[in-house]
Coordinates of C-alpha atoms and ligand atoms in Angstrom, one line a residue:
M145 CA -143.1 117.4 5.7
D146 CA -142.5 117.1 9.3
G147 CA -142.6 113.4 9.0
D148 CA -139.9 113.3 6.5
V149 CA -137.5 115.4 8.6
F150 CA -138.3 113.2 11.5
E151 CA -137.8 110.3 9.6
K152 CA -134.3 111.5 8.2
I153 CA -133.1 112.2 11.8
T154 CA -134.0 108.8 13.2
R155 CA -133.2 107.0 10.1
D156 CA -129.5 106.6 11.0
D157 CA -129.8 106.1 14.8
F158 CA -127.5 103.4 15.9
I159 CA -128.6 100.2 17.6
H160 CA -126.6 97.9 19.8
G161 CA -127.2 94.1 19.5
Q162 CA -125.9 90.9 18.1
F163 CA -126.3 89.1 14.8
P164 CA -128.0 85.6 14.8
E165 CA -126.0 82.8 16.0
N166 CA -124.0 81.1 13.3
F167 CA -124.0 84.3 11.3
M168 CA -121.8 83.9 8.3
W169 CA -119.0 86.4 8.4
G170 CA -116.8 86.7 5.4
A171 CA -114.8 88.5 3.0
A172 CA -114.8 88.4 -0.9
S173 CA -112.6 88.7 -4.1
A174 CA -112.8 87.8 -7.6
A175 CA -110.3 85.8 -9.9
Y176 CA -109.4 88.6 -12.4
Q177 CA -109.1 91.2 -9.7
I178 CA -106.5 89.4 -7.6
E179 CA -105.0 86.2 -9.2
G180 CA -102.7 87.6 -12.0
A181 CA -100.9 84.7 -13.9
W182 CA -103.1 85.7 -16.7
N183 CA -101.3 83.3 -19.3
E184 CA -99.6 80.9 -16.9
D185 CA -99.9 77.1 -16.7
G186 CA -102.3 76.6 -19.7
K187 CA -104.8 79.4 -18.8
G188 CA -107.0 80.7 -21.7
E189 CA -107.5 84.4 -22.4
S190 CA -110.5 85.9 -20.8
I191 CA -112.5 88.8 -22.2
W192 CA -110.9 91.0 -19.4
D193 CA -107.5 89.9 -20.5
H194 CA -108.4 90.8 -24.0
Y195 CA -110.1 94.1 -23.3
C196 CA -107.4 95.4 -20.9
H197 CA -104.7 94.6 -23.6
L198 CA -106.7 96.7 -26.2
E199 CA -104.8 99.7 -27.7
P200 CA -105.6 102.2 -26.9
S201 CA -106.4 100.9 -23.5
P202 CA -109.8 101.5 -22.2
I203 CA -108.5 101.2 -18.6
R204 CA -107.4 103.9 -16.2
N205 CA -103.7 104.2 -16.3
H206 CA -103.6 101.4 -18.8
D207 CA -103.6 99.0 -15.9
T208 CA -104.2 95.3 -16.4
G209 CA -104.9 92.3 -14.1
D210 CA -101.9 90.5 -15.6
V211 CA -100.2 90.4 -12.2
A212 CA -102.8 92.1 -9.8
C213 CA -102.4 90.7 -6.2
N214 CA -100.5 87.7 -7.7
S215 CA -102.9 85.3 -5.7
Y216 CA -102.2 82.6 -8.2
H217 CA -98.8 82.5 -6.5
Y218 CA -99.5 84.0 -3.2
Y219 CA -102.7 82.4 -2.2
K220 CA -101.4 81.1 1.1
K221 CA -101.0 84.8 2.0
D222 CA -104.6 85.4 1.2
V223 CA -105.6 82.6 3.7
E224 CA -103.3 84.0 6.2
I225 CA -105.1 87.3 6.3
L226 CA -108.5 85.6 6.3
K227 CA -107.4 83.7 9.4
E228 CA -106.2 86.9 10.9
L229 CA -109.5 88.6 10.1
G230 CA -111.3 85.9 12.0
V231 CA -113.9 85.3 9.1
G232 CA -115.7 82.0 8.6
F233 CA -116.1 82.3 4.8
Y234 CA -114.1 83.5 1.9
R235 CA -116.0 84.2 -1.2
F236 CA -113.8 84.1 -4.2
S237 CA -114.4 83.2 -8.0
L238 CA -113.1 80.5 -10.2
S239 CA -111.5 81.7 -13.5
W240 CA -113.6 79.8 -16.4
P241 CA -110.6 79.9 -18.9
R242 CA -108.1 78.8 -16.3
I243 CA -110.1 75.8 -15.9
L244 CA -111.4 75.5 -19.6
P245 CA -109.0 77.4 -21.7
N246 CA -111.4 77.8 -24.6
G247 CA -114.5 77.5 -22.5
T248 CA -115.5 74.2 -23.3
L249 CA -114.9 70.6 -22.1
S250 CA -112.8 69.8 -25.3
C251 CA -109.8 70.9 -23.1
I252 CA -109.5 70.6 -19.3
N253 CA -106.6 72.4 -17.8
E254 CA -105.7 70.2 -14.8
K255 CA -103.2 72.7 -13.6
G256 CA -106.0 75.3 -13.2
I257 CA -108.1 72.6 -11.3
D258 CA -104.9 71.9 -9.2
Y259 CA -104.5 75.6 -8.3
Y260 CA -108.1 75.8 -7.0
N261 CA -107.8 72.5 -5.2
K262 CA -104.8 73.8 -3.2
L263 CA -106.6 77.0 -2.3
I264 CA -109.8 75.2 -1.2
D265 CA -107.7 72.7 0.8
E266 CA -105.7 75.6 2.5
L267 CA -108.9 77.2 3.3
V268 CA -110.6 74.3 4.7
S269 CA -107.6 73.3 6.9
S270 CA -107.6 76.9 8.1
G271 CA -111.2 76.8 9.3
V272 CA -112.4 79.1 6.4
Q273 CA -115.3 77.8 4.3
P274 CA -115.1 78.5 0.6
M275 CA -118.1 80.3 -1.1
I276 CA -117.2 80.0 -4.9
T277 CA -118.6 82.2 -7.6
L278 CA -118.5 80.4 -10.8
Y279 CA -118.6 83.5 -12.9
H280 CA -117.4 86.9 -12.0
W281 CA -117.1 88.4 -15.4
D282 CA -114.1 86.8 -17.0
L283 CA -115.6 84.9 -19.7
P284 CA -113.2 82.6 -21.9
Q285 CA -112.4 84.9 -24.9
T286 CA -112.9 82.0 -27.3
L287 CA -116.7 82.0 -26.4
Q288 CA -116.8 85.7 -27.1
T289 CA -114.9 85.5 -30.4
H290 CA -116.7 82.5 -31.7
Y291 CA -120.2 82.7 -30.5
G292 CA -120.7 86.1 -29.2
G293 CA -120.6 85.2 -25.6
W294 CA -123.7 85.9 -23.6
L295 CA -125.6 87.0 -26.7
N296 CA -125.6 83.3 -27.8
D297 CA -128.1 80.9 -26.4
G298 CA -125.5 78.2 -26.9
I299 CA -123.8 79.8 -23.8
Q300 CA -126.2 78.1 -21.6
D301 CA -125.0 74.7 -22.2
F302 CA -121.4 75.7 -22.2
F303 CA -122.0 77.3 -18.6
N304 CA -123.8 74.3 -17.5
D305 CA -120.8 72.0 -18.6
Y306 CA -118.3 74.2 -16.8
A307 CA -120.4 74.3 -13.7
R308 CA -121.0 70.6 -13.6
L309 CA -117.2 70.1 -13.8
C310 CA -116.6 72.4 -11.0
F311 CA -119.3 70.7 -8.9
Q312 CA -117.6 67.3 -9.7
R313 CA -114.0 68.6 -8.8
F314 CA -114.6 70.8 -5.9
G315 CA -118.2 70.1 -4.5
D316 CA -116.9 67.6 -1.8
R317 CA -115.4 70.5 -0.1
V318 CA -117.4 73.5 -1.3
K319 CA -121.0 73.9 0.4
Y320 CA -121.9 77.4 -1.1
W321 CA -122.1 78.1 -4.7
I322 CA -123.0 81.4 -6.6
T323 CA -123.5 80.7 -10.4
L324 CA -123.2 84.5 -11.6
N325 CA -121.9 87.6 -10.0
E326 CA -124.0 90.7 -10.8
P327 CA -125.6 89.6 -14.1
W328 CA -126.8 93.2 -14.5
E329 CA -123.2 94.6 -14.8
V330 CA -122.6 91.7 -17.4
A331 CA -125.7 92.5 -19.5
I332 CA -125.9 96.2 -19.4
P333 CA -122.4 97.8 -19.3
G334 CA -120.9 94.7 -21.1
Y335 CA -123.5 93.9 -24.0
C336 CA -125.7 97.1 -24.2
R337 CA -123.7 100.2 -23.5
G338 CA -120.5 98.6 -24.4
E339 CA -118.4 100.1 -21.5
T340 CA -116.8 97.1 -19.9
A341 CA -115.6 93.9 -21.5
P342 CA -116.4 92.5 -24.1
G343 CA -117.2 96.3 -25.0
H344 CA -120.3 95.1 -27.3
R345 CA -122.7 98.0 -27.9
D346 CA -126.3 97.1 -28.7
M347 CA -128.5 99.7 -26.9
A348 CA -131.8 98.3 -28.2
K349 CA -131.5 94.6 -27.6
G350 CA -128.0 93.6 -26.0
A351 CA -129.2 94.0 -22.5
Y352 CA -132.3 91.8 -22.9
I353 CA -130.7 89.1 -24.9
A354 CA -127.8 88.8 -22.4
A355 CA -130.1 88.9 -19.5
K356 CA -132.2 86.2 -20.8
N357 CA -129.1 83.8 -21.5
L358 CA -127.6 84.8 -18.1
I359 CA -130.9 83.7 -16.3
L360 CA -131.3 80.6 -18.1
S361 CA -127.7 79.8 -17.6
H362 CA -128.0 80.3 -14.0
A363 CA -131.0 78.2 -13.8
K364 CA -129.6 75.3 -15.6
A365 CA -126.6 75.1 -13.5
W366 CA -128.7 75.3 -10.4
H367 CA -131.0 72.4 -11.7
T368 CA -127.7 70.4 -12.5
Y369 CA -126.5 70.8 -8.8
D370 CA -130.2 70.1 -7.6
K371 CA -130.5 67.0 -9.4
E372 CA -126.9 65.5 -9.7
F373 CA -125.1 66.7 -6.7
R374 CA -127.4 68.1 -3.8
A375 CA -128.0 64.6 -2.4
T376 CA -124.4 63.8 -2.0
Q377 CA -122.8 67.2 -1.4
H378 CA -125.4 68.9 0.7
G379 CA -124.7 72.3 -0.4
Y380 CA -126.6 75.5 -1.4
I381 CA -126.5 77.4 -4.9
S382 CA -127.9 80.6 -6.0
I383 CA -127.1 84.0 -7.8
T384 CA -125.8 87.2 -6.7
I385 CA -127.9 90.1 -7.9
D386 CA -126.8 93.9 -7.4
S387 CA -128.9 96.9 -7.4
S388 CA -128.8 100.5 -6.2
W389 CA -131.6 101.4 -3.9
P390 CA -133.8 104.1 -5.6
E391 CA -134.9 107.1 -3.5
S392 CA -137.6 109.2 -5.3
F393 CA -136.3 112.7 -6.0
T394 CA -139.6 114.2 -4.9
A395 CA -142.6 112.7 -3.2
S396 CA -144.7 113.2 -6.6
N397 CA -146.4 110.2 -7.9
E398 CA -144.4 110.5 -11.2
D399 CA -141.1 110.2 -9.3
Q400 CA -142.4 107.3 -7.1
M401 CA -143.4 105.4 -10.2
A402 CA -139.8 106.1 -11.7
S403 CA -138.4 104.7 -8.6
E404 CA -140.5 101.5 -9.1
R405 CA -139.4 101.4 -12.8
F406 CA -135.9 101.8 -11.7
L407 CA -136.0 98.7 -9.5
A408 CA -137.9 96.8 -12.1
F409 CA -135.0 97.3 -14.6
H410 CA -132.3 96.6 -12.1
L411 CA -132.9 94.3 -8.9
D412 CA -136.1 92.9 -10.3
L413 CA -134.9 92.3 -13.9
F414 CA -133.0 89.2 -12.6
A415 CA -135.0 88.5 -9.3
H416 CA -138.4 88.6 -10.8
P417 CA -137.9 85.7 -13.1
I418 CA -136.0 83.7 -10.6
F419 CA -137.7 84.5 -7.4
V420 CA -141.2 85.2 -8.8
N421 CA -142.6 83.7 -11.9
G422 CA -140.0 82.7 -14.4
D423 CA -140.4 85.8 -16.6
F424 CA -139.7 89.5 -16.9
S425 CA -142.0 91.7 -14.9
N426 CA -145.2 93.3 -16.2
I427 CA -143.4 96.7 -15.9
V428 CA -140.6 95.6 -18.0
Q429 CA -142.7 94.0 -20.7
H430 CA -144.9 97.2 -20.7
Q431 CA -142.2 99.6 -20.9
V432 CA -140.2 97.9 -23.7
L433 CA -143.4 97.3 -25.7
K434 CA -144.5 100.9 -25.3
H435 CA -141.3 102.2 -26.8
C436 CA -141.4 99.8 -29.5
Q437 CA -145.0 100.5 -30.5
A438 CA -144.2 104.2 -30.7
A439 CA -141.8 103.4 -33.5
G440 CA -144.0 101.0 -35.1
L441 CA -142.0 98.0 -34.1
E442 CA -142.6 94.6 -32.3
S443 CA -141.3 94.4 -28.8
R444 CA -137.4 93.9 -28.5
L445 CA -137.8 91.8 -25.3
P446 CA -137.1 88.1 -25.7
R447 CA -139.7 86.0 -24.1
F448 CA -139.4 82.9 -21.9
S449 CA -141.0 79.8 -23.3
E450 CA -143.4 77.8 -20.8
E451 CA -140.7 75.3 -20.4
E452 CA -138.1 78.0 -19.8
R453 CA -140.3 79.7 -17.1
K454 CA -140.6 76.3 -15.3
I455 CA -136.7 76.0 -15.1
V456 CA -136.3 79.5 -14.1
K457 CA -138.9 80.0 -11.4
G458 CA -137.6 79.0 -8.0
S459 CA -134.0 78.2 -9.1
H460 CA -132.5 79.5 -5.8
D461 CA -131.4 78.5 -2.4
F462 CA -131.0 81.8 -0.9
F463 CA -130.8 85.5 -2.3
G464 CA -127.3 86.8 -2.9
L465 CA -127.2 90.5 -2.8
N466 CA -124.4 92.9 -3.6
F467 CA -125.4 96.2 -2.2
Y468 CA -123.4 99.7 -2.3
R469 CA -125.4 102.7 -2.7
C470 CA -128.7 104.7 -2.9
Q471 CA -129.5 106.7 -6.2
L472 CA -132.0 109.6 -6.5
V473 CA -134.5 108.8 -9.1
K474 CA -136.6 111.0 -11.3
H475 CA -139.2 110.6 -13.9
K476 CA -137.9 111.2 -17.3
S477 CA -140.2 110.9 -20.3
S478 CA -138.6 109.5 -23.5
L479 CA -141.4 108.8 -25.8
N480 CA -140.9 110.9 -29.1
G481 CA -143.1 108.7 -31.3
M482 CA -141.3 107.4 -34.5
K483 CA -138.2 109.0 -33.5
T484 CA -137.9 107.2 -30.2
P485 CA -134.6 105.6 -30.3
Q486 CA -134.7 102.1 -29.2
S487 CA -132.6 101.7 -26.0
F488 CA -132.5 100.0 -22.7
D489 CA -131.8 103.4 -21.0
K490 CA -134.9 104.9 -22.5
D491 CA -137.2 101.9 -21.7
R492 CA -136.8 102.8 -18.0
E493 CA -137.9 106.6 -18.4
T494 CA -135.9 107.4 -15.3
E495 CA -132.9 109.7 -14.5
E496 CA -130.6 109.0 -11.6
F497 CA -128.2 110.9 -9.8
L498 CA -126.4 111.3 -6.4
H499 CA -127.3 113.5 -3.6
S500 CA -124.6 116.3 -3.2
S501 CA -124.9 115.8 0.7
W502 CA -123.9 111.9 0.6
P503 CA -120.5 111.5 1.8
R504 CA -118.1 110.9 -1.0
T505 CA -115.6 108.1 -1.7
D506 CA -112.8 107.8 -4.4
A507 CA -115.4 106.5 -6.8
T508 CA -117.6 108.9 -8.8
W509 CA -120.4 106.5 -8.7
L510 CA -120.2 105.7 -5.0
R511 CA -121.4 107.8 -2.1
M512 CA -122.0 106.6 1.7
T513 CA -125.9 105.8 1.9
P514 CA -126.3 103.2 4.6
F515 CA -130.0 103.6 5.0
G516 CA -130.6 101.9 1.6
M517 CA -129.1 98.7 3.0
R518 CA -132.1 98.3 5.4
R519 CA -134.7 99.4 2.8
I520 CA -133.6 97.0 0.1
L521 CA -133.3 94.1 2.6
K522 CA -137.0 94.8 3.6
F523 CA -138.0 95.1 -0.1
I524 CA -136.5 91.7 -0.9
K525 CA -138.2 90.2 2.1
E526 CA -141.6 91.5 1.1
N527 CA -141.3 90.9 -2.7
Y528 CA -139.5 87.7 -3.1
G529 CA -141.1 85.4 -0.5
N530 CA -139.0 86.3 2.5
P531 CA -135.9 84.2 1.1
R532 CA -132.8 83.6 3.2
I533 CA -130.4 86.4 2.1
I534 CA -126.6 86.5 2.0
I535 CA -125.0 89.8 1.5
T536 CA -122.2 88.8 -0.7
E537 CA -120.6 92.1 -1.3
N538 CA -120.6 95.6 0.5
G539 CA -117.7 98.0 1.0
C540 CA -116.1 101.2 -0.2
T541 CA -113.2 103.1 -1.4
Q542 CA -112.2 106.1 0.6
A543 CA -111.5 109.6 -0.8
G544 CA -107.9 110.4 -1.2
E545 CA -106.8 106.8 0.0
H546 CA -105.3 105.8 -3.2
D547 CA -102.5 108.5 -3.0
A548 CA -102.2 108.4 0.9
I549 CA -98.9 107.3 2.2
D550 CA -97.4 105.9 5.2
E551 CA -99.7 105.5 8.2
N552 CA -102.3 107.5 6.6
A553 CA -102.8 104.9 3.9
L554 CA -103.7 102.5 6.8
H555 CA -105.8 104.9 8.8
D556 CA -109.1 104.4 6.8
Y557 CA -111.6 105.9 9.3
F558 CA -114.1 106.5 6.5
R559 CA -114.1 102.8 5.8
V560 CA -114.5 102.0 9.5
D561 CA -117.4 104.3 9.5
W562 CA -118.8 102.7 6.5
Y563 CA -118.7 99.1 7.9
R564 CA -120.2 100.4 11.2
R565 CA -123.1 102.1 9.5
Y566 CA -124.0 99.7 6.8
L567 CA -123.8 96.6 9.2
N568 CA -125.8 98.5 11.8
E569 CA -128.5 98.8 9.0
V570 CA -128.3 95.0 8.4
L571 CA -128.7 94.5 12.1
K572 CA -131.8 96.8 12.1
A573 CA -133.3 94.9 9.2
I574 CA -132.9 91.6 11.0
K575 CA -134.0 92.8 14.4
L576 CA -136.6 95.3 13.6
D577 CA -137.9 94.3 10.2
G578 CA -137.5 90.6 10.7
V579 CA -135.5 89.9 7.4
D580 CA -133.6 86.6 7.2
V581 CA -130.1 87.9 6.6
A582 CA -127.7 84.8 7.1
G583 CA -124.4 86.3 6.1
Y584 CA -122.4 89.3 5.2
M585 CA -119.1 89.3 2.9
A586 CA -117.0 92.5 3.0
W587 CA -115.6 93.7 -0.4
S588 CA -113.0 93.4 -0.3
L589 CA -110.5 91.1 1.4
M590 CA -107.6 93.4 -0.2
D591 CA -107.2 96.1 -2.9
N592 CA -107.3 94.8 -6.2
M593 CA -107.8 95.3 -9.9
E594 CA -111.1 97.4 -9.8
W595 CA -112.0 96.9 -13.6
N596 CA -111.9 99.9 -15.7
D597 CA -110.7 102.0 -12.8
G598 CA -107.7 99.8 -12.4
Y599 CA -105.6 100.1 -9.3
S600 CA -107.0 103.7 -8.8
L601 CA -109.6 102.5 -6.4
R602 CA -108.8 100.5 -3.4
F603 CA -111.7 98.6 -1.8
G604 CA -109.7 96.4 0.4
L605 CA -109.8 95.8 4.3
Y606 CA -105.9 95.1 3.6
R607 CA -103.9 97.5 1.5
V608 CA -101.7 95.9 -1.3
D609 CA -98.5 97.3 -2.2
F610 CA -98.7 97.0 -5.9
E611 CA -95.1 98.2 -6.3
D612 CA -93.8 95.5 -4.3
P613 CA -93.1 92.3 -6.3
Q614 CA -94.3 90.4 -3.2
R615 CA -97.4 92.2 -3.2
K616 CA -97.3 92.6 0.6
R617 CA -100.7 92.9 2.3
T618 CA -101.0 95.1 5.3
P619 CA -104.2 95.3 7.7
K620 CA -105.9 98.7 7.4
L621 CA -107.7 100.0 10.6
S622 CA -111.0 98.7 9.0
A623 CA -109.6 95.2 9.1
R624 CA -109.2 95.4 12.8
Y625 CA -112.7 96.8 13.2
Y626 CA -114.2 94.2 11.1
K627 CA -112.5 91.6 13.2
K628 CA -113.8 93.2 16.5
V629 CA -117.5 93.1 15.0
I630 CA -117.0 89.5 14.0
Q631 CA -115.6 88.5 17.3
D632 CA -118.5 90.3 19.1
N633 CA -121.0 89.1 16.5
G634 CA -122.3 92.5 16.4
F635 CA -122.4 95.6 18.4
L636 CA -122.1 95.3 22.2
A637 CA -123.5 98.0 24.3
Ligands
LIG133 C1 -119.2 94.7 -7.5 C2 -118.3 93.9 -8.3 O1 -118.9 92.4 -8.1 C3 -116.7 93.7 -8.0 O2 -116.1 93.0 -8.8 C4 -116.5 95.3 -7.7 O3 -115.1 95.3 -7.4 C5 -117.2 96.0 -6.7 N1 -118.5 96.0 -7.1 C6 -116.8 97.4 -6.4 O4 -117.1 98.1 -7.6

């Protein structure tokens, strides 16, 4: 007990020191959240365009990404603020339907390609390196309507075609590629719980079928780059995986095992196949089978063939991590014999919640828990072969920020504190635990369309005035703070 208390007191201690030389400092965004121009210049509809236009709207305040930050027209402003921040990298995503309006090579939208070429050129000539995410959730609607999107294994080849085209057209200037952003959020809220686009609900199988297709799509695109482009383009390609860090609710064996299961069904659901052995972990296989057998069914978990396992295993050049928060995790039994409802959420046998003492943000799901950053980084080092890690997202909303006016809107002390604390945990992971962290991308460069929460949540280092047709971007205090950390390459004594 004493040990626990002592550990909590020292856990948040601040250390001074610098990040490794050539540490990759950056800021991040995503196409649907910033571009707008949803139907301009030949762009096809995406599942998020479609979802936000549903009646009644599933989005807070009926917001849409129709205009967003209007980066399609104001991308030069984005590059300006990136320069002002002093970052070396900009992580942004390509809109698949802007490049391939119906998702396939049958129609290539050159105007969409021109847009990204202009953005990339502007970045490179400004000394900011592009880091491109190929898929940040905006699937061409045609692929959803006609094929069922990520539930159809045909998507693996569609994605591979799209990826190859992007390597061909942009790879001369782009050295960092991320195939998929947060596949967990695609598979579970998107195709299992039906809470985000495309809103497909299949609690029993949706998550696993989508997960397998996402993993194979990633792996095939990785091999395409590896075989056809790496020798001439000399870049790196991987996937960005997100996860909360589980803190056991109590020290009981039961809750600790629950924490292990939590990770197995979140971080490890994607990391295990890609970084360990080409297949879902034993924990996942065991849990799903157990629940199926209890109802007299065969396992719902799709398996990887031997050939698929070979393609998947090792398909990474670094570990892309999006990390935001800890969750408290408790054991929750969900076996009721024949009555067991078949569901991804029941398979885990966990219950999660947030500790009331963790500082709040504007998002109900997010509280400030920096210590989880160091823990998850160490876990990745120890469980996935000490990979080079790039933190591709981390950041926050601030309680009350949305409605703040005048100067108060820009004085985001909470966010300053957030970056200071989370970055310090990254530094500790590097210095004290020997974790190979190569970079950090702040989420987000500027306020944007926060999916189901619309514009009500602001994650930006820059405030965006959504009432202003010019979508003026203004630095918050956190932008100045982040700039200073970058200049010092850490925390000087
Ligand atoms: C992760 C997602 O990749 C990003 O799109 C989102 O805005 C942030 N989390 C904040 O929720």
